[in-house]
Coordinates of N, CA, C and O in Angstrom, one line a residue:
X1 N 9.4 -91.3 -60.6 CA 9.6 -92.5 -61.0 C 10.9 -92.7 -62.0 O 11.2 -91.6 -62.5
X2 N 11.2 -93.5 -62.5 CA 12.4 -93.7 -63.2 C 12.2 -93.9 -64.8 O 10.8 -94.2 -64.9
X3 N 12.9 -93.6 -65.6 CA 12.5 -93.4 -66.6 C 12.2 -94.8 -67.5 O 11.0 -94.5 -68.3
X4 N 12.5 -96.2 -66.7 CA 12.1 -97.3 -67.5 C 10.6 -97.8 -67.3 O 9.8 -98.2 -67.5
X5 N 10.1 -96.7 -66.2 CA 8.6 -96.8 -65.6 C 7.6 -96.0 -66.4 O 6.2 -96.4 -66.5
X6 N 8.4 -95.4 -67.2 CA 7.4 -94.3 -68.2 C 6.8 -95.3 -69.4 O 7.8 -95.6 -70.0
X7 N 5.8 -94.9 -70.1 CA 5.8 -95.5 -71.4 C 5.0 -94.4 -72.2 O 4.4 -93.7 -71.8
X8 N 5.1 -94.2 -73.9 CA 4.7 -93.4 -74.3 C 3.0 -93.5 -74.3 O 2.6 -94.7 -74.4
X9 N 2.5 -92.7 -74.1 CA 1.1 -92.7 -73.9 C 0.5 -92.6 -72.5 O -0.7 -92.3 -72.4
X10 N 1.4 -92.9 -71.4 CA 1.0 -92.2 -70.2 C 0.3 -91.4 -69.9 O 1.0 -90.2 -70.3
X11 N -0.8 -91.5 -69.2 CA -1.3 -90.1 -68.9 C -1.6 -89.8 -67.1 O -1.7 -91.1 -66.3
X12 N -1.2 -88.9 -66.8 CA -1.3 -88.3 -65.5 C -2.2 -87.2 -65.3 O -2.2 -86.4 -65.8
X13 N -2.9 -87.0 -64.2 CA -3.5 -85.6 -63.7 C -2.7 -85.5 -62.3 O -2.6 -86.0 -61.4
X14 N -2.6 -84.1 -62.2 CA -2.0 -83.4 -60.9 C -3.6 -83.3 -59.9 O -4.4 -82.8 -60.3
X15 N -2.9 -82.7 -58.8 CA -3.8 -82.3 -58.0 C -4.2 -80.6 -58.4 O -3.3 -80.2 -59.1
X16 N -5.5 -80.7 -57.9 CA -5.7 -78.9 -58.6 C -5.1 -77.9 -57.3 O -4.6 -78.4 -56.0
X17 N -5.2 -76.9 -57.6 CA -4.3 -75.8 -56.7 C -5.2 -74.3 -57.2 O -5.6 -74.0 -58.2
X18 N -5.7 -73.6 -56.4 CA -6.5 -72.4 -56.0 C -5.3 -71.3 -56.6 O -4.2 -71.3 -55.3
X19 N -5.5 -70.2 -57.4 CA -4.2 -69.5 -57.6 C -5.0 -68.1 -57.0 O -6.1 -67.7 -57.3
X20 N -3.9 -67.5 -55.8 CA -4.8 -66.8 -55.2 C -3.8 -65.4 -55.7 O -2.7 -65.1 -56.1
X21 N -4.5 -64.3 -54.9 CA -3.7 -62.9 -55.4 C -2.8 -62.7 -55.0 O -2.1 -61.9 -55.1
X22 N -2.4 -63.5 -53.6 CA -1.3 -63.2 -52.7 C -0.1 -63.9 -53.8 O 1.2 -63.4 -53.6
X23 N -0.7 -65.1 -54.5 CA 0.3 -65.9 -55.3 C 0.9 -64.9 -56.3 O 2.2 -64.9 -56.7
X24 N -0.1 -64.0 -57.0 CA 0.3 -63.3 -57.9 C 1.3 -62.0 -57.6 O 2.0 -61.7 -58.0
X25 N 0.7 -61.6 -56.3 CA 1.5 -60.5 -55.4 C 3.2 -61.0 -55.4 O 3.9 -60.0 -55.5
X26 N 3.1 -62.3 -54.8 CA 4.5 -62.2 -54.6 C 5.4 -62.7 -55.8 O 6.5 -62.9 -55.5
X27 N 4.6 -63.4 -56.7 CA 5.3 -63.9 -58.2 C 5.9 -62.3 -58.6 O 6.7 -62.1 -58.9
X28 N 5.1 -61.4 -58.6 CA 5.2 -60.3 -59.3 C 6.3 -59.9 -58.3 O 7.5 -58.9 -58.9
X29 N 6.5 -59.7 -56.7 CA 7.6 -59.2 -56.4 C 9.0 -59.5 -56.4 O 9.8 -59.1 -56.7
X30 N 8.7 -61.2 -56.3 CA 10.0 -62.0 -57.0 C 10.7 -61.8 -57.9 O 12.1 -61.7 -58.2
X31 N 9.8 -61.7 -59.0 CA 10.2 -61.7 -60.5 C 10.5 -60.1 -61.1 O 11.6 -60.1 -61.9
X32 N 10.1 -59.4 -60.5 CA 9.9 -58.0 -61.0 C 8.7 -57.9 -61.8 O 8.6 -56.9 -62.7
X33 N 7.7 -58.8 -62.2 CA 6.9 -58.7 -63.3 C 5.7 -57.9 -62.6 O 4.6 -58.6 -62.6
X34 N 5.7 -56.4 -62.0 CA 5.1 -55.8 -62.2 C 4.2 -55.1 -62.5 O 3.4 -54.0 -62.6
X35 N 3.7 -55.8 -64.0 CA 2.7 -54.9 -64.8 C 1.2 -55.1 -64.3 O 0.9 -55.7 -63.4
X36 N 0.5 -53.5 -64.3 CA -0.4 -53.5 -63.8 C -1.8 -54.6 -64.0 O -2.3 -54.8 -63.4
X37 N -1.3 -55.0 -65.3 CA -2.5 -56.1 -65.5 C -2.3 -57.4 -64.3 O -3.7 -58.0 -64.3
X38 N -1.1 -57.6 -63.5 CA -1.1 -58.4 -62.8 C -1.7 -57.9 -61.3 O -2.0 -58.6 -60.7
X39 N -1.7 -56.9 -61.3 CA -1.6 -56.0 -59.7 C -3.2 -55.1 -59.3 O -3.1 -54.8 -58.5
X40 N -3.3 -54.8 -60.7 CA -4.8 -53.6 -60.6 C -6.0 -54.0 -61.1 O -5.7 -54.3 -62.6
X41 N -6.6 -54.4 -60.5 CA -8.3 -55.1 -61.4 C -8.8 -54.0 -62.5 O -9.4 -55.0 -62.8
X42 N -8.9 -52.9 -62.2 CA -9.3 -51.9 -62.5 C -8.7 -52.1 -64.0 O -9.3 -51.7 -65.2
X43 N -7.4 -51.9 -63.7 CA -6.5 -51.9 -65.2 C -6.8 -52.9 -65.8 O -7.2 -52.9 -67.1
X44 N -7.0 -54.2 -65.4 CA -7.4 -55.6 -66.1 C -8.7 -55.5 -66.7 O -9.3 -55.8 -68.0
X45 N -9.7 -54.8 -66.1 CA -11.1 -54.5 -66.5 C -10.7 -53.7 -67.9 O -11.5 -53.7 -69.1
X46 N -10.1 -52.8 -68.0 CA -9.8 -51.8 -68.9 C -9.2 -52.4 -70.2 O -9.4 -52.0 -71.2
X47 N -8.3 -53.4 -70.0 CA -8.1 -54.2 -71.0 C -8.8 -55.0 -71.6 O -8.2 -55.9 -72.3
X48 N -10.1 -55.3 -71.0 CA -10.9 -56.3 -71.7 C -11.2 -57.5 -70.8 O -11.7 -58.4 -71.3
X49 N -10.4 -57.4 -69.3 CA -10.3 -58.9 -68.7 C -11.5 -59.0 -67.7 O -11.7 -57.8 -67.5
X50 N -11.8 -59.8 -66.9 CA -12.7 -59.6 -65.8 C -12.3 -58.9 -64.5 O -12.6 -58.9 -63.4
X51 N -10.7 -58.5 -64.5 CA -9.9 -58.2 -63.3 C -8.6 -58.1 -63.8 O -8.1 -58.6 -64.9
X52 N -7.6 -58.1 -62.8 CA -6.3 -58.6 -62.8 C -6.5 -60.1 -63.0 O -7.2 -61.0 -62.7
X53 N -5.3 -60.6 -64.0 CA -4.9 -61.6 -64.3 C -3.5 -62.3 -63.8 O -2.7 -61.5 -63.2
X54 N -3.3 -63.3 -63.5 CA -2.0 -64.3 -63.4 C -1.1 -64.2 -64.4 O -1.5 -64.3 -65.7
X55 N 0.2 -63.9 -64.1 CA 1.0 -63.9 -65.3 C 1.3 -65.1 -65.9 O 1.3 -66.2 -65.1
X56 N 1.1 -65.4 -67.4 CA 1.3 -66.7 -67.7 C 2.4 -67.5 -67.1 O 2.4 -68.6 -67.0
X57 N 3.7 -67.2 -66.9 CA 5.0 -67.6 -66.6 C 4.7 -68.5 -65.1 O 5.4 -69.3 -64.5
X58 N 3.8 -67.5 -64.2 CA 3.6 -68.3 -63.1 C 2.7 -69.6 -63.1 O 2.8 -70.2 -62.5
X59 N 1.8 -69.3 -63.9 CA 0.9 -70.3 -64.2 C 2.1 -72.0 -65.0 O 1.8 -72.8 -64.6
X60 N 2.7 -71.2 -65.5 CA 3.6 -72.4 -66.2 C 4.7 -72.9 -65.1 O 4.7 -74.2 -64.6
X61 N 5.1 -72.3 -64.1 CA 5.7 -72.8 -62.7 C 5.1 -73.3 -62.3 O 5.3 -74.6 -61.3
X62 N 3.7 -73.1 -61.8 CA 2.8 -74.1 -61.0 C 2.4 -75.2 -61.5 O 2.3 -76.2 -60.7
X63 N 2.6 -75.9 -62.8 CA 2.5 -76.8 -63.6 C 3.7 -77.8 -63.5 O 3.5 -78.7 -63.2
X64 N 4.9 -77.0 -63.2 CA 6.2 -78.0 -62.8 C 5.9 -78.3 -61.7 O 6.2 -79.5 -61.3
X65 N 5.6 -77.2 -60.6 CA 5.5 -77.7 -59.1 C 4.1 -78.7 -58.8 O 4.6 -79.8 -58.2
X66 N 3.0 -78.6 -60.0 CA 2.0 -79.8 -59.6 C 2.7 -81.1 -60.1 O 2.1 -81.8 -59.6
X67 N 3.4 -81.1 -61.2 CA 4.0 -82.4 -61.5 C 5.1 -83.0 -60.4 O 4.9 -84.0 -60.3
X68 N 5.4 -82.0 -59.9 CA 6.6 -82.6 -58.7 C 5.6 -83.7 -57.5 O 6.1 -84.4 -57.2
X69 N 4.5 -82.6 -57.6 CA 3.7 -83.5 -56.4 C 2.9 -85.1 -56.6 O 2.6 -85.8 -55.8
X70 N 3.2 -85.3 -58.0 CA 2.7 -86.5 -58.2 C 3.8 -87.7 -58.6 O 3.3 -88.8 -58.4
X71 N 5.2 -87.3 -58.0 CA 5.8 -88.3 -58.0 C 6.9 -88.4 -59.3 O 7.9 -89.3 -59.6
X72 N 6.4 -87.6 -60.4 CA 7.0 -88.0 -61.5 C 8.3 -87.6 -61.7 O 9.4 -88.0 -62.7
X73 N 8.5 -86.9 -60.7 CA 9.9 -86.1 -61.0 C 10.9 -86.5 -59.8 O 11.9 -86.0 -59.3
X74 N 10.5 -87.8 -59.3 CA 11.4 -87.9 -58.1 C 12.9 -88.3 -58.4 O 13.7 -88.2 -57.8
X75 N 12.8 -88.7 -59.7 CA 14.3 -89.2 -60.4 C 14.7 -88.1 -61.5 O 15.6 -88.9 -62.5
X76 N 14.7 -87.0 -61.4 CA 14.7 -86.2 -62.2 C 16.2 -85.7 -62.3 O 16.9 -85.7 -61.1
X77 N 17.0 -85.4 -63.5 CA 18.6 -85.4 -63.7 C 18.3 -83.7 -63.8 O 18.9 -83.2 -63.3
X78 N 17.4 -83.5 -65.0 CA 17.9 -81.9 -65.3 C 16.1 -81.9 -66.3 O 15.6 -82.6 -67.1
X79 N 16.0 -80.6 -66.3 CA 15.3 -80.1 -67.2 C 15.5 -79.2 -68.3 O 16.4 -78.3 -68.0
X80 N 15.1 -79.9 -69.4 CA 16.0 -79.6 -70.4 C 15.7 -78.3 -71.5 O 15.9 -77.7 -72.3
X81 N 13.9 -78.2 -71.2 CA 13.3 -77.2 -71.9 C 11.7 -77.2 -72.5 O 11.3 -78.4 -71.8
X82 N 11.4 -76.3 -72.9 CA 9.9 -76.2 -73.4 C 9.6 -75.9 -74.6 O 10.6 -74.9 -74.9
X83 N 8.8 -76.4 -75.0 CA 8.5 -76.1 -76.6 C 6.7 -76.1 -76.6 O 6.2 -76.5 -75.6
X84 N 6.5 -75.4 -77.5 CA 4.9 -75.3 -78.2 C 4.2 -74.7 -77.0 O 3.0 -75.1 -76.7
X85 N 4.8 -73.8 -76.1 CA 4.5 -73.4 -75.1 C 3.1 -72.4 -75.6 O 3.5 -71.1 -76.2
X86 N 1.7 -72.3 -74.9 CA 0.8 -71.6 -75.5 C 0.1 -70.9 -73.8 O -0.2 -71.8 -73.3
X87 N -0.5 -69.8 -73.6 CA -1.3 -69.4 -72.9 C -2.6 -69.0 -73.3 O -2.7 -68.2 -74.3
X88 N -3.6 -70.0 -73.2 CA -4.8 -69.7 -74.0 C -6.0 -69.0 -73.5 O -6.9 -68.8 -74.1
X89 N -5.9 -69.1 -72.0 CA -7.1 -68.5 -71.3 C -6.5 -67.7 -70.0 O -5.7 -68.2 -69.4
X90 N -7.0 -66.9 -69.6 CA -6.5 -66.0 -68.7 C -6.9 -66.8 -67.3 O -7.9 -67.4 -67.3
X91 N -6.1 -66.4 -66.3 CA -6.3 -67.3 -64.6 C -6.5 -66.0 -64.1 O -5.4 -65.0 -63.9
X92 N -7.4 -66.0 -63.3 CA -7.8 -64.8 -62.4 C -7.6 -65.5 -61.0 O -7.7 -66.6 -60.5
X93 N -7.3 -64.4 -60.1 CA -7.1 -64.9 -58.5 C -8.6 -65.6 -58.1 O -10.0 -65.3 -58.5
X94 N -8.6 -66.8 -57.4 CA -10.0 -67.9 -57.1 C -9.9 -68.7 -58.0 O -10.5 -69.6 -57.7
X95 N -9.0 -68.8 -59.3 CA -9.6 -69.6 -60.3 C -8.7 -70.9 -59.7 O -7.5 -70.7 -59.1
X96 N -9.2 -72.2 -60.1 CA -8.5 -73.4 -59.4 C -7.6 -74.3 -60.8 O -8.2 -74.2 -62.1
X97 N -6.7 -74.6 -60.9 CA -6.0 -75.1 -62.1 C -5.5 -76.4 -61.7 O -5.3 -76.7 -60.3
X98 N -5.4 -77.2 -62.9 CA -5.1 -78.4 -62.7 C -4.0 -78.8 -64.0 O -5.0 -78.4 -65.0
X99 N -3.7 -79.7 -63.8 CA -2.7 -80.0 -65.2 C -2.9 -81.6 -65.7 O -3.0 -82.7 -64.7
X100 N -2.9 -82.0 -67.0 CA -3.3 -83.2 -67.4 C -1.8 -83.1 -68.0 O -1.0 -82.6 -68.8
X101 N -1.1 -84.6 -67.7 CA 0.0 -84.6 -68.3 C 0.2 -86.2 -68.8 O -0.2 -86.7 -68.6
X102 N 1.0 -86.0 -70.4 CA 0.8 -87.4 -71.0 C 2.0 -87.2 -71.6 O 3.1 -86.5 -71.9
X103 N 3.0 -88.6 -71.6 CA 4.2 -88.8 -72.0 C 4.0 -89.2 -73.6 O 3.5 -89.9 -74.1
X104 N 4.8 -87.9 -74.5 CA 4.6 -88.1 -76.0 C 5.6 -88.8 -76.3 O 5.6 -89.0 -78.1
X105 N 7.1 -88.7 -75.8 CA 8.1 -89.1 -76.5 C 8.8 -89.8 -75.1 O 8.9 -89.3 -74.1
X106 N 9.9 -90.9 -75.5 CA 10.3 -91.6 -74.9 C 11.4 -92.3 -75.4 O 11.8 -92.4 -76.4
X107 N 13.0 -91.8 -75.5 CA 14.1 -92.0 -75.9 C 15.4 -92.2 -75.1 O 15.6 -91.4 -74.0
X108 N 16.3 -93.3 -75.3 CA 17.5 -93.2 -74.9 C 18.5 -92.5 -74.9 O 18.7 -91.6 -76.1
X109 N 19.8 -92.0 -74.2 CA 20.7 -91.1 -74.6 C 21.5 -92.3 -74.8 O 21.7 -93.0 -74.3
X110 N 23.1 -91.7 -75.1 CA 24.2 -92.6 -75.2 C 24.7 -92.7 -74.1 O 25.5 -93.6 -74.0
X111 N 24.5 -91.7 -73.0 CA 25.2 -91.6 -71.9 C 24.1 -92.8 -70.9 O 23.5 -92.9 -70.8
X112 N 25.1 -93.5 -70.4 CA 24.3 -95.1 -69.3 C 23.7 -94.3 -68.2 O 24.3 -93.4 -67.5
X113 N 22.3 -94.9 -67.8 CA 22.0 -94.6 -66.4 C 20.8 -93.2 -66.9 O 20.4 -93.1 -65.8
X114 N 20.7 -92.8 -68.0 CA 20.0 -91.4 -68.3 C 18.9 -92.0 -69.4 O 19.0 -92.5 -70.3
X115 N 18.0 -91.2 -69.7 CA 17.0 -90.9 -70.8 C 16.4 -89.9 -70.7 O 16.2 -88.9 -70.0
X116 N 15.5 -89.6 -71.9 CA 14.9 -88.6 -72.0 C 13.4 -88.7 -72.3 O 13.0 -89.5 -73.1
X117 N 12.4 -87.9 -71.2 CA 11.1 -87.8 -71.5 C 10.6 -86.4 -72.0 O 10.9 -85.8 -71.3
X118 N 9.5 -86.5 -72.6 CA 9.1 -85.4 -73.4 C 7.3 -85.6 -73.2 O 6.9 -86.6 -72.9
X119 N 6.9 -84.7 -72.1 CA 5.6 -84.7 -71.5 C 5.0 -83.7 -72.2 O 5.4 -82.0 -72.5
X120 N 3.8 -83.7 -72.6 CA 2.8 -82.6 -72.9 C 1.9 -82.3 -71.8 O 1.2 -82.8 -71.0
X121 N 1.9 -80.8 -71.2 CA 0.9 -80.5 -70.4 C -0.3 -79.5 -70.6 O 0.0 -78.9 -71.7
X122 N -1.2 -79.9 -70.2 CA -2.4 -79.1 -70.3 C -3.0 -78.5 -69.4 O -3.0 -79.8 -68.3
X123 N -2.9 -77.5 -68.8 CA -3.2 -76.9 -67.6 C -5.0 -76.5 -68.1 O -5.4 -75.9 -68.9
X124 N -5.9 -76.9 -67.1 CA -6.9 -76.4 -67.0 C -7.7 -75.7 -65.8 O -7.1 -75.9 -64.9
X125 N -8.7 -74.7 -65.9 CA -9.2 -74.0 -65.1 C -10.3 -74.7 -64.4 O -10.8 -75.9 -64.9
X126 N -11.2 -74.4 -63.3 CA -12.4 -75.2 -62.7 C -13.3 -75.6 -63.7 O -14.4 -76.3 -63.4
X127 N -13.3 -74.6 -65.1 CA -14.5 -74.8 -65.8 C -14.0 -76.0 -66.8 O -14.9 -75.8 -67.9
X128 N -12.9 -76.3 -67.1 CA -12.6 -77.3 -67.7 C -11.7 -76.7 -69.2 O -11.9 -77.3 -70.0
X129 N -11.6 -75.1 -69.0 CA -11.2 -74.4 -70.1 C -9.3 -74.4 -70.2 O -9.2 -74.4 -68.6
X130 N -9.0 -74.7 -71.1 CA -7.4 -75.1 -71.0 C -7.0 -73.6 -70.9 O -7.3 -72.5 -71.4
X131 N -5.8 -73.5 -70.1 CA -5.4 -72.0 -69.8 C -3.8 -72.3 -70.3 O -3.4 -71.1 -70.2
X132 N -3.4 -73.3 -70.6 CA -1.9 -73.6 -70.8 C -1.7 -74.5 -71.7 O -2.6 -76.1 -71.4
X133 N -0.8 -75.1 -72.4 CA -0.2 -76.3 -73.3 C 1.0 -76.1 -73.4 O 1.4 -75.0 -73.9
X134 N 1.9 -76.9 -73.3 CA 3.6 -77.0 -73.5 C 3.8 -78.3 -73.6 O 3.3 -79.6 -73.0
X135 N 4.9 -78.5 -74.0 CA 6.0 -79.7 -74.2 C 7.2 -79.8 -73.5 O 7.8 -78.6 -73.8
X136 N 7.2 -80.7 -72.2 CA 8.2 -80.0 -71.5 C 9.5 -81.5 -71.7 O 8.9 -82.3 -71.4
X137 N 10.6 -81.2 -71.5 CA 11.5 -82.3 -72.2 C 12.5 -82.4 -70.5 O 12.7 -81.3 -70.2
X138 N 12.6 -83.6 -70.0 CA 13.5 -83.9 -68.7 C 14.4 -85.0 -69.3 O 14.0 -85.6 -69.8
X139 N 15.5 -84.8 -68.5 CA 16.2 -86.0 -68.4 C 16.1 -86.9 -67.3 O 16.0 -86.3 -66.1
X140 N 15.8 -88.3 -67.2 CA 15.6 -89.0 -66.1 C 16.4 -89.7 -65.8 O 17.3 -90.3 -66.9
X141 N 16.4 -90.5 -64.6 CA 17.6 -91.3 -64.1 C 16.8 -92.5 -64.4 O 15.3 -93.0 -63.9
X142 N 18.0 -93.2 -64.8 CA 17.3 -95.1 -65.0 C 17.7 -95.9 -63.5 O 18.4 -95.5 -63.2
X143 N 16.7 -96.9 -63.4 CA 16.5 -97.5 -62.0 C 18.1 -98.1 -61.8 O 19.0 -98.7 -62.2
X144 N 18.9 -97.8 -60.1 CA 19.8 -98.5 -59.9 C 21.0 -97.7 -60.6 O 22.3 -98.3 -60.4
X145 N 21.0 -96.6 -61.0 CA 22.0 -95.7 -61.3 C 22.0 -94.3 -60.7 O 22.5 -93.4 -60.6
X146 N 21.6 -94.7 -59.3 CA 21.2 -93.4 -58.2 C 22.8 -92.4 -58.4 O 22.8 -91.2 -57.8
X147 N 23.9 -93.0 -58.1 CA 25.2 -92.1 -58.4 C 26.1 -92.5 -59.8 O 27.5 -92.5 -59.5
X148 N 25.5 -92.5 -60.6 CA 26.3 -92.6 -62.1 C 26.4 -91.3 -62.5 O 25.5 -90.4 -62.2

């Protein structure tokens, strides 16, 4: 979507995705996040969880990816930042996550052809429990300015 197509208060829901043990293993290997909490079920249980859990940053990355699948990022120029990021409940292998997205701010920029959109993300598991909240800020292209 282009900047002009967004309105403050617009709401979108992404498709759901199952978080697998392989997702967690690959993320840990790729990033070096080899905390036993992410890789060892027995260790996770000893820490008070139901087993191993997904890294919060993986769940955040899945939020961005899920938003791409909606078409909301078809005309993104830049990802500018994340504010008010909270990991609210653990995500376990086999959990299904889905993200609710709301436009909470929209503003013009001084430079022609672009604008700023702030989205509120709320990720939920299959039980409707919030697992993540964040406010993500993006620079978006305006219609007719593909080469500006």
